[in-house]
Amino acid sequence: GCCANCLRRYFTTLVQDALYAMPVISCPLCRLRVPTASWSPFVDETVYNKYVGNAFALLSLRCPSCDSTTSFASQSKPPAVRNDSALARARTRAAELRLELQREELWGDLLAAREAALQRRKGMLAVVERHCSAEAEAQATTVADMLVEAWKRFENTEASADEFVTRLHCA
């Protein structure tokens, strides 16, 4: 086993050595994950706040349009479970579910905004394509009319079609 001081030092070192990261805190003996609510009572408040601050940094995003930032992390600190009562477990589970719901709502908002941006882009592309298509069609009609007129003028002369093409390219 490990004493409380050894665990405090171990958990503190893991958190402080992780710059802008949230390492999985594992048991020093069995190497399985230790839930945050279980190891947080062993460390100082500053160590825990650094760990949570890293989560905010990792889950933050900046809007490319307005340059504002937001985080998918919850603003509230999840309560540390210091006793193993059913009420404490239920409160912890309720807090986790609220946080999960908030994340899902943020993801939904993000996906809806992305879809709206894609639809606006598609709409703009369709307008540009219609404009380009109409412009290209007008140019092709003008060129075809010019060719017909040139052929009519050339048809009255006694030259070959090869001469017509040569004169057309040289003109």
C-alpha positions as a Markdown table, in Angstrom:
| # | Residue | x | y | z |
|---|---|---|---|---|
| 1 | Gly | 0.0 | 0.0 | 0.0 |
| 2 | Cys | 0.8 | 3.7 | 0.0 |
| 3 | Cys | 0.6 | 6.2 | 2.7 |
| 4 | Ala | -1.4 | 9.5 | 2.3 |
| 5 | Asn | 1.8 | 11.6 | 1.9 |
| 6 | Cys | 3.1 | 9.3 | -0.8 |
| 7 | Leu | -0.2 | 9.5 | -2.7 |
| 8 | Arg | -0.3 | 13.3 | -2.3 |
| 9 | Arg | 3.2 | 13.6 | -3.7 |
| 10 | Tyr | 2.4 | 11.2 | -6.5 |
| 11 | Phe | -0.8 | 12.9 | -7.6 |
| 12 | Thr | 0.7 | 16.4 | -7.3 |
| 13 | Thr | 3.7 | 15.4 | -9.4 |
| 14 | Leu | 1.5 | 13.9 | -12.2 |
| 15 | Val | -0.7 | 17.1 | -12.4 |
| 16 | Gln | 2.2 | 19.6 | -12.2 |
| 17 | Asp | 4.3 | 17.8 | -14.8 |
| 18 | Ala | 1.4 | 18.0 | -17.3 |
| 19 | Leu | 1.5 | 21.3 | -19.1 |
| 20 | Tyr | -1.8 | 22.0 | -20.8 |
| 21 | Ala | -2.7 | 18.3 | -20.5 |
| 22 | Met | -5.0 | 16.2 | -18.4 |
| 23 | Pro | -3.2 | 13.0 | -17.8 |
| 24 | Val | -5.1 | 10.0 | -16.7 |
| 25 | Ile | -4.3 | 9.7 | -13.1 |
| 26 | Ser | -3.6 | 6.0 | -12.5 |
| 27 | Cys | -3.0 | 4.0 | -9.3 |
| 28 | Pro | 0.7 | 3.7 | -8.5 |
| 29 | Leu | 0.1 | 0.0 | -7.6 |
| 30 | Cys | -2.4 | -1.5 | -10.1 |
| 31 | Arg | -2.1 | 1.2 | -12.8 |
| 32 | Leu | -5.9 | 1.5 | -13.2 |
| 33 | Arg | -7.5 | 4.9 | -13.6 |
| 34 | Val | -8.3 | 6.7 | -10.4 |
| 35 | Pro | -11.4 | 8.9 | -10.7 |
| 36 | Thr | -10.8 | 12.6 | -10.1 |
| 37 | Ala | -13.2 | 12.7 | -7.2 |
| 38 | Ser | -11.1 | 10.0 | -5.5 |
| 39 | Trp | -7.6 | 11.6 | -5.9 |
| 40 | Ser | -8.6 | 15.3 | -5.5 |
| 41 | Pro | -8.9 | 15.2 | -1.7 |
| 42 | Phe | -5.2 | 14.2 | -1.5 |
| 43 | Val | -3.9 | 17.3 | -3.3 |
| 44 | Asp | -3.9 | 21.0 | -2.5 |
| 45 | Glu | -6.6 | 23.2 | -4.0 |
| 46 | Thr | -4.0 | 24.9 | -6.3 |
| 47 | Val | -3.0 | 21.5 | -7.8 |
| 48 | Tyr | -6.7 | 20.6 | -8.4 |
| 49 | Asn | -7.3 | 24.1 | -9.9 |
| 50 | Lys | -4.3 | 23.6 | -12.3 |
| 51 | Tyr | -5.8 | 20.3 | -13.4 |
| 52 | Val | -9.2 | 21.9 | -14.1 |
| 53 | Gly | -7.5 | 24.9 | -15.7 |
| 54 | Asn | -5.8 | 22.5 | -18.1 |
| 55 | Ala | -9.2 | 21.1 | -19.0 |
| 56 | Phe | -10.5 | 24.6 | -19.8 |
| 57 | Ala | -7.5 | 25.2 | -22.0 |
| 58 | Leu | -7.9 | 21.9 | -23.9 |
| 59 | Leu | -11.6 | 22.3 | -24.4 |
| 60 | Ser | -11.5 | 26.0 | -25.5 |
| 61 | Leu | -12.2 | 27.1 | -29.0 |
| 62 | Arg | -12.1 | 30.5 | -30.7 |
| 63 | Cys | -14.7 | 31.6 | -33.2 |
| 64 | Pro | -13.0 | 32.5 | -36.5 |
| 65 | Ser | -15.7 | 35.1 | -37.3 |
| 66 | Cys | -16.0 | 37.2 | -34.1 |
| 67 | Asp | -12.8 | 36.0 | -32.3 |
| 68 | Ser | -14.6 | 35.3 | -29.1 |
| 69 | Thr | -13.7 | 32.2 | -27.1 |
| 70 | Thr | -15.8 | 29.6 | -25.3 |
| 71 | Ser | -15.1 | 26.3 | -23.6 |
| 72 | Phe | -16.8 | 23.0 | -23.7 |
| 73 | Ala | -15.8 | 22.6 | -20.1 |
| 74 | Ser | -18.3 | 23.2 | -17.4 |
| 75 | Gln | -18.0 | 26.4 | -15.3 |
| 76 | Ser | -18.8 | 24.6 | -12.1 |
| 77 | Lys | -16.4 | 22.5 | -10.1 |
| 78 | Pro | -17.6 | 18.9 | -9.7 |
| 79 | Pro | -17.9 | 18.1 | -6.1 |
| 80 | Ala | -15.3 | 15.8 | -4.6 |
| 81 | Val | -16.7 | 12.7 | -3.0 |
| 82 | Arg | -15.3 | 12.6 | 0.5 |
| 83 | Asn | -17.7 | 10.0 | 1.8 |
| 84 | Asp | -19.2 | 7.0 | 0.1 |
| 85 | Ser | -22.9 | 7.7 | 0.9 |
| 86 | Ala | -25.6 | 7.0 | -1.6 |
| 87 | Leu | -26.7 | 10.6 | -1.5 |
| 88 | Ala | -23.1 | 11.8 | -2.3 |
| 89 | Arg | -22.9 | 9.3 | -5.2 |
| 90 | Ala | -26.3 | 10.4 | -6.5 |
| 91 | Arg | -25.3 | 14.1 | -6.4 |
| 92 | Thr | -22.1 | 13.3 | -8.1 |
| 93 | Arg | -23.9 | 11.4 | -10.8 |
| 94 | Ala | -26.4 | 14.2 | -11.3 |
| 95 | Ala | -23.6 | 16.7 | -11.6 |
| 96 | Glu | -21.9 | 14.5 | -14.2 |
| 97 | Leu | -25.2 | 14.2 | -16.2 |
| 98 | Arg | -25.7 | 18.0 | -16.1 |
| 99 | Leu | -22.2 | 18.5 | -17.4 |
| 100 | Glu | -22.7 | 15.9 | -20.1 |
| 101 | Leu | -26.0 | 17.6 | -21.2 |
| 102 | Gln | -24.2 | 20.9 | -21.4 |
| 103 | Arg | -21.5 | 19.4 | -23.6 |
| 104 | Glu | -24.0 | 17.8 | -25.8 |
| 105 | Glu | -25.9 | 21.1 | -26.2 |
| 106 | Leu | -22.7 | 22.9 | -27.1 |
| 107 | Trp | -21.9 | 20.3 | -29.7 |
| 108 | Gly | -25.4 | 20.6 | -31.1 |
| 109 | Asp | -25.0 | 24.4 | -31.3 |
| 110 | Leu | -21.6 | 23.9 | -33.0 |
| 111 | Leu | -22.9 | 21.4 | -35.5 |
| 112 | Ala | -25.9 | 23.6 | -36.3 |
| 113 | Ala | -23.7 | 26.6 | -36.9 |
| 114 | Arg | -21.4 | 24.6 | -39.1 |
| 115 | Glu | -24.4 | 23.3 | -41.1 |
| 116 | Ala | -25.7 | 26.8 | -41.5 |
| 117 | Ala | -22.3 | 28.0 | -42.7 |
| 118 | Leu | -22.2 | 25.1 | -45.2 |
| 119 | Gln | -25.7 | 26.0 | -46.5 |
| 120 | Arg | -24.7 | 29.7 | -46.9 |
| 121 | Arg | -21.6 | 28.6 | -48.8 |
| 122 | Lys | -23.6 | 26.3 | -51.1 |
| 123 | Gly | -26.1 | 29.1 | -51.7 |
| 124 | Met | -23.2 | 31.5 | -52.6 |
| 125 | Leu | -21.6 | 28.9 | -54.9 |
| 126 | Ala | -24.9 | 28.4 | -56.7 |
| 127 | Val | -25.3 | 32.1 | -57.3 |
| 128 | Val | -21.7 | 32.3 | -58.6 |
| 129 | Glu | -22.2 | 29.2 | -60.9 |
| 130 | Arg | -25.5 | 30.7 | -62.3 |
| 131 | His | -23.7 | 34.0 | -63.0 |
| 132 | Cys | -20.7 | 32.3 | -64.5 |
| 133 | Ser | -22.9 | 30.0 | -66.6 |
| 134 | Ala | -25.0 | 32.9 | -68.0 |
| 135 | Glu | -21.8 | 34.9 | -68.7 |
| 136 | Ala | -20.2 | 31.9 | -70.5 |
| 137 | Glu | -23.3 | 31.2 | -72.5 |
| 138 | Ala | -23.5 | 34.9 | -73.6 |
| 139 | Gln | -19.8 | 34.8 | -74.7 |
| 140 | Ala | -20.3 | 31.5 | -76.6 |
| 141 | Thr | -23.4 | 33.0 | -78.4 |
| 142 | Thr | -21.4 | 36.1 | -79.3 |
| 143 | Val | -18.5 | 34.0 | -80.7 |
| 144 | Ala | -20.9 | 31.7 | -82.6 |
| 145 | Asp | -22.6 | 34.8 | -84.2 |
| 146 | Met | -19.2 | 36.2 | -85.2 |
| 147 | Leu | -18.2 | 32.9 | -86.8 |
| 148 | Val | -21.5 | 32.7 | -88.8 |
| 149 | Glu | -21.0 | 36.2 | -90.0 |
| 150 | Ala | -17.4 | 35.5 | -91.0 |
| 151 | Trp | -18.5 | 32.4 | -92.8 |
| 152 | Lys | -21.2 | 34.2 | -94.7 |
| 153 | Arg | -18.7 | 36.9 | -95.8 |
| 154 | Phe | -16.2 | 34.2 | -96.8 |
| 155 | Glu | -18.7 | 32.0 | -98.6 |
| 156 | Asn | -19.1 | 34.7 | -101.3 |
| 157 | Thr | -15.4 | 34.3 | -102.2 |
| 158 | Glu | -13.9 | 31.4 | -104.1 |
| 159 | Ala | -11.6 | 30.2 | -101.3 |
| 160 | Ser | -11.3 | 26.8 | -99.5 |
| 161 | Ala | -12.4 | 26.0 | -96.0 |
| 162 | Asp | -8.7 | 25.8 | -95.0 |
| 163 | Glu | -8.2 | 29.3 | -96.1 |
| 164 | Phe | -11.2 | 30.4 | -94.0 |
| 165 | Val | -9.8 | 28.8 | -90.9 |
| 166 | Thr | -6.3 | 30.3 | -91.6 |
| 167 | Arg | -7.8 | 33.8 | -92.1 |
| 168 | Leu | -10.0 | 33.4 | -89.0 |
| 169 | His | -6.9 | 32.6 | -86.8 |
| 170 | Cys | -4.8 | 35.3 | -88.3 |
| 171 | Ala | -7.5 | 38.0 | -87.8 |
